[in-house]
């Protein structure tokens, strides 16, 4: 009887290990559509479909190319108007495997959206070498927002996208980031981490962040074990409403420990629309 129980226990542990360390982090990938109606956003712009792809953490293992290619394919299939890459493209920590930068650049170059593809740096990009990561992104045809902003023109009007350097590892500046932003053009802020939520200046109306991985491990009736950003667990994933409306995506990769449990990788598709009437 004891041998039988030990066998059952080993099987159960093995199944949980395989799910958390293999199936969920590397085999699953969801695309979540999120309607986001904000009183801070210009109604006249209509609905803008935004793809959020964060925390790819591309490694060197054989299956990593397949994983990243699937992320690219599913993002394109979602048919977003604009794509935001929210940092951490390669693994940066010591001892982690990293995908060949030229291979990653080739895959990222396949991302397409009518209004463009824009990126910011994450903390692992700082660890790996931001200059090198910047070269990869530019080679892919991606526009980097490194404490800078850009105005996007649509048939229904204009909006601004601004991006700050990673707040965990780099000296970022809102003065530089919002330099030249017109008051009558609504602005989206991209930040790798939601850590900065309470300090975001009022030039930004909407903010998007990653970094948290949704906690990577979520427990029933409890949620994310940690936000991984120095703020409460509510910042691990989802919409936060306040002075600025922020959405935190759980991202598509893992770091440090390659585990996900009840928190599969996710590409987030934001359907952004507003209720604010502009004169």
C-alpha positions as a Markdown table, in Angstrom:
| # | Residue | x | y | z |
|---|---|---|---|---|
| 1 | Unk | 0.0 | 0.0 | 0.0 |
| 2 | Unk | 2.8 | 2.4 | 0.9 |
| 3 | Unk | 4.5 | 1.7 | -2.4 |
| 4 | Unk | 1.3 | 2.4 | -4.3 |
| 5 | Unk | 0.8 | 5.7 | -2.5 |
| 6 | Unk | 4.4 | 6.7 | -3.3 |
| 7 | Unk | 3.9 | 5.9 | -6.9 |
| 8 | Unk | 0.7 | 7.9 | -7.0 |
| 9 | Unk | 2.4 | 10.8 | -5.3 |
| 10 | Unk | 5.3 | 10.7 | -7.8 |
| 11 | Unk | 2.9 | 10.6 | -10.7 |
| 12 | Unk | 1.0 | 13.6 | -9.3 |
| 13 | Unk | 4.2 | 15.6 | -8.7 |
| 14 | Unk | 5.4 | 14.7 | -12.1 |
| 15 | Unk | 2.2 | 15.9 | -13.8 |
| 16 | Unk | 2.3 | 19.2 | -11.9 |
| 17 | Unk | 6.0 | 19.7 | -12.8 |
| 18 | Unk | 5.4 | 18.9 | -16.5 |
| 19 | Unk | 2.5 | 21.3 | -16.6 |
| 20 | Unk | 4.1 | 24.2 | -14.8 |
| 21 | Unk | 7.6 | 23.9 | -16.3 |
| 22 | Unk | 6.9 | 22.6 | -19.8 |
| 23 | Unk | 3.2 | 22.7 | -21.0 |
| 24 | Unk | 2.0 | 26.1 | -19.6 |
| 25 | Unk | 5.1 | 28.3 | -20.2 |
| 26 | Unk | 6.2 | 26.8 | -23.6 |
| 27 | Unk | 3.2 | 25.1 | -25.2 |
| 28 | Unk | 0.3 | 27.4 | -24.3 |
| 29 | Unk | -0.3 | 30.9 | -25.8 |
| 30 | Unk | -3.5 | 32.8 | -25.5 |
| 31 | Unk | -4.7 | 35.9 | -27.2 |
| 32 | Unk | -7.0 | 37.9 | -24.9 |
| 33 | Unk | -9.2 | 40.7 | -26.3 |
| 34 | Unk | -9.9 | 43.5 | -23.8 |
| 35 | Unk | -12.4 | 46.2 | -24.4 |
| 36 | Unk | -11.0 | 49.4 | -22.7 |
| 37 | Unk | -13.4 | 52.3 | -22.7 |
| 38 | Unk | -11.8 | 55.3 | -20.9 |
| 39 | Unk | -13.3 | 58.7 | -19.9 |
| 40 | Unk | -9.7 | 60.1 | -20.4 |
| 41 | Unk | -9.5 | 59.1 | -24.1 |
| 42 | Unk | -10.8 | 61.1 | -27.1 |
| 43 | Unk | -14.1 | 59.6 | -28.4 |
| 44 | Unk | -13.6 | 61.1 | -31.9 |
| 45 | Unk | -10.7 | 58.7 | -32.5 |
| 46 | Unk | -13.1 | 55.7 | -32.5 |
| 47 | Unk | -11.8 | 52.3 | -31.5 |
| 48 | Unk | -8.1 | 51.6 | -31.8 |
| 49 | Unk | -7.0 | 48.0 | -31.7 |
| 50 | Unk | -3.7 | 47.7 | -29.9 |
| 51 | Unk | -1.5 | 44.5 | -29.5 |
| 52 | Unk | 0.6 | 44.3 | -26.4 |
| 53 | Unk | 3.5 | 41.9 | -26.6 |
| 54 | Unk | 5.8 | 41.9 | -23.5 |
| 55 | Unk | 8.6 | 39.9 | -22.0 |
| 56 | Unk | 9.5 | 37.5 | -24.8 |
| 57 | Unk | 12.7 | 36.5 | -23.0 |
| 58 | Unk | 14.0 | 34.6 | -26.1 |
| 59 | Unk | 16.4 | 31.8 | -25.1 |
| 60 | Unk | 18.6 | 29.5 | -27.1 |
| 61 | Unk | 16.9 | 26.2 | -26.6 |
| 62 | Unk | 15.7 | 24.4 | -29.8 |
| 63 | Unk | 12.0 | 25.0 | -29.1 |
| 64 | Unk | 12.5 | 28.8 | -28.5 |
| 65 | Unk | 12.4 | 29.6 | -32.2 |
| 66 | Unk | 9.1 | 27.8 | -32.5 |
| 67 | Unk | 7.8 | 29.6 | -29.5 |
| 68 | Unk | 8.7 | 33.1 | -30.7 |
| 69 | Unk | 7.5 | 32.4 | -34.3 |
| 70 | Unk | 4.1 | 31.5 | -32.8 |
| 71 | Unk | 4.0 | 34.7 | -30.9 |
| 72 | Unk | 4.7 | 36.7 | -34.1 |
| 73 | Unk | 2.1 | 34.7 | -36.1 |
| 74 | Unk | -0.6 | 35.1 | -33.5 |
| 75 | Unk | 0.1 | 38.8 | -33.0 |
| 76 | Unk | -0.2 | 39.4 | -36.8 |
| 77 | Unk | -3.3 | 37.2 | -37.0 |
| 78 | Unk | -5.0 | 39.4 | -34.4 |
| 79 | Unk | -5.1 | 42.3 | -36.9 |
| 80 | Unk | -4.2 | 45.1 | -34.6 |
| 81 | Unk | -3.9 | 48.7 | -35.8 |
| 82 | Unk | -0.7 | 49.2 | -33.9 |
| 83 | Unk | 1.7 | 46.9 | -32.0 |
| 84 | Unk | 3.5 | 47.8 | -28.8 |
| 85 | Unk | 6.5 | 45.7 | -27.6 |
| 86 | Unk | 7.0 | 46.4 | -23.9 |
| 87 | Unk | 10.6 | 45.2 | -23.3 |
| 88 | Unk | 12.7 | 42.2 | -22.3 |
| 89 | Unk | 13.4 | 40.6 | -25.7 |
| 90 | Unk | 16.3 | 38.4 | -24.8 |
| 91 | Unk | 17.2 | 36.8 | -21.5 |
| 92 | Unk | 19.6 | 39.1 | -19.7 |
| 93 | Unk | 20.4 | 37.5 | -16.4 |
| 94 | Unk | 23.8 | 35.7 | -15.8 |
| 95 | Unk | 23.6 | 32.1 | -16.8 |
| 96 | Unk | 20.5 | 32.3 | -18.9 |
| 97 | Unk | 20.5 | 31.1 | -22.5 |
| 98 | Unk | 19.9 | 33.8 | -25.2 |
| 99 | Unk | 18.6 | 33.5 | -28.7 |
| 100 | Unk | 21.0 | 34.6 | -31.5 |
| 101 | Unk | 20.2 | 38.3 | -32.0 |
| 102 | Unk | 20.1 | 38.1 | -35.8 |
| 103 | Unk | 17.5 | 35.2 | -35.5 |
| 104 | Unk | 15.3 | 37.3 | -33.2 |
| 105 | Unk | 15.6 | 40.3 | -35.5 |
| 106 | Unk | 14.5 | 38.3 | -38.4 |
| 107 | Unk | 11.4 | 37.1 | -36.6 |
| 108 | Unk | 10.5 | 40.5 | -35.2 |
| 109 | Unk | 10.8 | 42.0 | -38.7 |
| 110 | Unk | 7.7 | 40.0 | -39.6 |
| 111 | Unk | 5.5 | 42.0 | -37.2 |
| 112 | Unk | 3.1 | 44.2 | -39.2 |
| 113 | Unk | 0.4 | 46.7 | -38.3 |
| 114 | Unk | -1.0 | 49.6 | -40.3 |
| 115 | Unk | 0.0 | 52.3 | -37.7 |
| 116 | Unk | 3.4 | 50.7 | -37.0 |
| 117 | Unk | 5.3 | 48.7 | -34.4 |
| 118 | Unk | 6.8 | 50.6 | -31.4 |
| 119 | Unk | 9.1 | 49.3 | -28.6 |
| 120 | Unk | 10.6 | 50.2 | -25.3 |
| 121 | Unk | 13.4 | 48.7 | -23.3 |
| 122 | Unk | 13.0 | 46.4 | -20.3 |
| 123 | Unk | 15.3 | 45.6 | -17.4 |
| 124 | Unk | 16.7 | 42.5 | -19.1 |
| 125 | Unk | 17.6 | 44.6 | -22.1 |
| 126 | Unk | 19.7 | 46.7 | -19.7 |
| 127 | Unk | 21.4 | 43.6 | -18.4 |
| 128 | Unk | 22.0 | 42.2 | -21.8 |
| 129 | Unk | 23.2 | 45.5 | -23.5 |
| 130 | Unk | 20.6 | 48.1 | -24.5 |
| 131 | Unk | 22.8 | 49.3 | -27.4 |
| 132 | Unk | 22.8 | 45.8 | -28.9 |
| 133 | Unk | 19.1 | 45.3 | -28.2 |
| 134 | Unk | 18.4 | 48.7 | -29.9 |
| 135 | Unk | 20.3 | 47.5 | -33.0 |
| 136 | Unk | 18.2 | 44.3 | -33.1 |
| 137 | Unk | 15.0 | 46.3 | -32.9 |
| 138 | Unk | 16.0 | 48.9 | -35.5 |
| 139 | Unk | 17.2 | 46.1 | -37.8 |
| 140 | Unk | 13.7 | 44.6 | -37.5 |
| 141 | Unk | 12.1 | 47.9 | -38.6 |
| 142 | Unk | 10.7 | 48.6 | -35.1 |
| 143 | Unk | 10.6 | 52.2 | -33.8 |
| 144 | Unk | 12.2 | 52.5 | -30.3 |
| 145 | Unk | 10.8 | 55.0 | -27.8 |
| 146 | Unk | 13.6 | 55.7 | -25.4 |
| 147 | Unk | 12.3 | 58.7 | -23.4 |
| 148 | Unk | 10.8 | 60.0 | -26.7 |
| 149 | Unk | 7.4 | 60.3 | -28.3 |
| 150 | Unk | 5.8 | 60.0 | -31.7 |
| 151 | Unk | 2.6 | 61.4 | -33.1 |
| 152 | Unk | 0.4 | 58.8 | -34.9 |
| 153 | Unk | -2.0 | 60.0 | -37.6 |
| 154 | Unk | -5.3 | 58.1 | -38.3 |
| 155 | Unk | -8.2 | 58.9 | -40.6 |
| 156 | Unk | -10.1 | 60.1 | -37.4 |
| 157 | Unk | -7.4 | 62.2 | -35.9 |
| 158 | Unk | -4.0 | 62.1 | -34.1 |
| 159 | Unk | -2.7 | 60.6 | -30.9 |
| 160 | Unk | 0.7 | 60.4 | -29.3 |
| 161 | Unk | 2.7 | 57.4 | -28.1 |
| 162 | Unk | 5.5 | 58.1 | -25.6 |
| 163 | Unk | 7.9 | 55.6 | -24.0 |
| 164 | Unk | 10.2 | 55.8 | -21.0 |
| 165 | Unk | 13.4 | 53.9 | -20.4 |
| 166 | Unk | 13.1 | 51.0 | -18.0 |
| 167 | Unk | 12.4 | 52.4 | -14.6 |
| 168 | Unk | 14.1 | 49.6 | -12.7 |
| 169 | Unk | 17.5 | 49.9 | -14.4 |
| 170 | Unk | 17.8 | 53.1 | -16.4 |
| 171 | Unk | 17.7 | 56.9 | -15.6 |
| 172 | Unk | 14.4 | 57.9 | -17.3 |
| 173 | Unk | 13.0 | 61.4 | -17.7 |
| 174 | Unk | 9.4 | 62.5 | -18.2 |
| 175 | Unk | 10.7 | 65.9 | -19.3 |
| 176 | Unk | 12.4 | 64.3 | -22.3 |
| 177 | Unk | 9.7 | 61.8 | -22.8 |
| 178 | Unk | 6.9 | 64.3 | -23.2 |
| 179 | Unk | 8.9 | 67.0 | -24.9 |
| 180 | Unk | 6.9 | 68.6 | -27.6 |
| 181 | Unk | 3.7 | 66.7 | -26.9 |
| 182 | Unk | 0.7 | 68.9 | -27.8 |
| 183 | Unk | -2.1 | 69.4 | -25.2 |
| 184 | Unk | -4.8 | 68.7 | -27.7 |
| 185 | Unk | -3.3 | 65.4 | -28.8 |
| 186 | Unk | -4.2 | 62.5 | -26.4 |
| 187 | Unk | -1.1 | 60.5 | -25.3 |
| 188 | Unk | -0.4 | 56.9 | -24.5 |
| 189 | Unk | 2.6 | 56.1 | -22.2 |
| 190 | Unk | 4.5 | 52.9 | -22.6 |
| 191 | Unk | 6.5 | 51.7 | -19.5 |
| 192 | Unk | 8.1 | 48.3 | -19.1 |
| 193 | Unk | 7.0 | 48.2 | -15.4 |
| 194 | Unk | 3.9 | 49.4 | -13.6 |
| 195 | Unk | 6.2 | 50.5 | -10.9 |
| 196 | Unk | 5.8 | 54.1 | -12.0 |
| 197 | Unk | 2.0 | 54.2 | -11.9 |
| 198 | Unk | 1.7 | 56.8 | -9.1 |
| 199 | Unk | 4.2 | 59.2 | -10.7 |
| 200 | Unk | 2.9 | 59.3 | -14.2 |
| 201 | Unk | 2.4 | 63.0 | -15.3 |
| 202 | Unk | -0.9 | 64.2 | -16.6 |
| 203 | Unk | 0.4 | 64.4 | -20.1 |
| 204 | Unk | -0.4 | 60.7 | -20.3 |
| 205 | Unk | -4.1 | 59.6 | -20.5 |
| 206 | Unk | -3.5 | 55.8 | -20.9 |
| 207 | Unk | -0.6 | 53.7 | -19.9 |
| 208 | Unk | 0.5 | 50.1 | -20.8 |
| 209 | Unk | 3.0 | 48.0 | -19.0 |
| 210 | Unk | 4.4 | 44.5 | -18.7 |
| 211 | Unk | 7.3 | 43.1 | -16.6 |
| 212 | Unk | 5.2 | 41.3 | -14.0 |
| 213 | Unk | 4.5 | 38.2 | -16.1 |
| 214 | Unk | 1.1 | 38.2 | -14.3 |
| 215 | Unk | 3.0 | 36.9 | -11.3 |
| 216 | Unk | 4.0 | 33.7 | -13.3 |
| 217 | Unk | 2.4 | 31.7 | -10.5 |
| 218 | Unk | -1.2 | 32.3 | -9.6 |
| 219 | Unk | -3.0 | 30.3 | -6.9 |
| 220 | Unk | -6.8 | 29.5 | -6.7 |
| 221 | Unk | -8.8 | 32.1 | -4.7 |
| 222 | Unk | -5.6 | 34.1 | -4.1 |
| 223 | Unk | -4.3 | 35.2 | -7.5 |
| 224 | Unk | -0.8 | 36.3 | -8.3 |
| 225 | Unk | 1.8 | 35.4 | -5.7 |
| 226 | Unk | 3.6 | 38.7 | -6.4 |
| 227 | Unk | 3.5 | 41.7 | -8.7 |
| 228 | Unk | 7.3 | 41.7 | -9.1 |
| 229 | Unk | 7.3 | 45.5 | -9.3 |
| 230 | Unk | 7.3 | 46.7 | -5.7 |
| 231 | Unk | 3.6 | 47.5 | -5.7 |
| 232 | Unk | 0.6 | 45.5 | -4.5 |
| 233 | Unk | -0.6 | 42.3 | -6.2 |
| 234 | Unk | -3.4 | 44.1 | -8.1 |
| 235 | Unk | -0.6 | 45.5 | -10.4 |
| 236 | Unk | 0.4 | 42.0 | -11.5 |
| 237 | Unk | -2.1 | 42.0 | -14.3 |
| 238 | Unk | -5.1 | 43.7 | -15.7 |
| 239 | Unk | -6.6 | 47.2 | -15.7 |
| 240 | Unk | -5.9 | 49.8 | -13.0 |
| 241 | Unk | -8.1 | 52.9 | -12.9 |
| 242 | Unk | -7.1 | 56.2 | -11.4 |
| 243 | Unk | -5.5 | 59.4 | -12.5 |
| 244 | Unk | -4.2 | 57.4 | -15.4 |
| 245 | Unk | -5.9 | 54.3 | -16.8 |
| 246 | Unk | -3.2 | 51.5 | -17.0 |
| 247 | Unk | -3.4 | 48.0 | -18.4 |
| 248 | Unk | -0.7 | 45.5 | -17.3 |
| 249 | Unk | -0.2 | 42.5 | -19.7 |
| 250 | Unk | 1.0 | 39.2 | -18.3 |
| 251 | Unk | 3.4 | 38.8 | -21.2 |
| 252 | Unk | 4.6 | 35.8 | -23.2 |
| 253 | Unk | 7.8 | 34.6 | -21.5 |
| 254 | Unk | 9.4 | 33.7 | -18.2 |
| 255 | Unk | 12.5 | 34.8 | -16.4 |
| 256 | Unk | 14.8 | 33.4 | -13.7 |
| 257 | Unk | 12.6 | 30.3 | -13.1 |
| 258 | Unk | 11.0 | 29.0 | -16.3 |
| 259 | Unk | 7.6 | 28.3 | -14.6 |
| 260 | Unk | 4.0 | 29.3 | -15.1 |
| 261 | Unk | 1.1 | 28.0 | -13.2 |
| 262 | Unk | -2.5 | 29.1 | -13.8 |
| 263 | Unk | -1.0 | 32.0 | -15.7 |
| 264 | Unk | -0.3 | 31.0 | -19.3 |
| 265 | Unk | 1.5 | 33.3 | -21.7 |
| 266 | Unk | -0.7 | 35.9 | -23.3 |
| 267 | Unk | -0.8 | 38.4 | -26.1 |
| 268 | Unk | -3.2 | 41.2 | -25.1 |
| 269 | Unk | -5.3 | 42.9 | -27.7 |
| 270 | Unk | -6.7 | 46.2 | -26.3 |
| 271 | Unk | -9.7 | 47.7 | -28.0 |
| 272 | Unk | -9.3 | 51.2 | -26.9 |
| 273 | Unk | -12.1 | 53.8 | -27.2 |
| 274 | Unk | -13.1 | 56.9 | -25.3 |
| 275 | Unk | -16.0 | 58.9 | -24.0 |
| 276 | Unk | -14.2 | 62.2 | -23.7 |
| 277 | Unk | -15.8 | 64.9 | -26.0 |
| 278 | Unk | -13.3 | 67.4 | -27.4 |
| 279 | Unk | -14.3 | 70.9 | -28.4 |
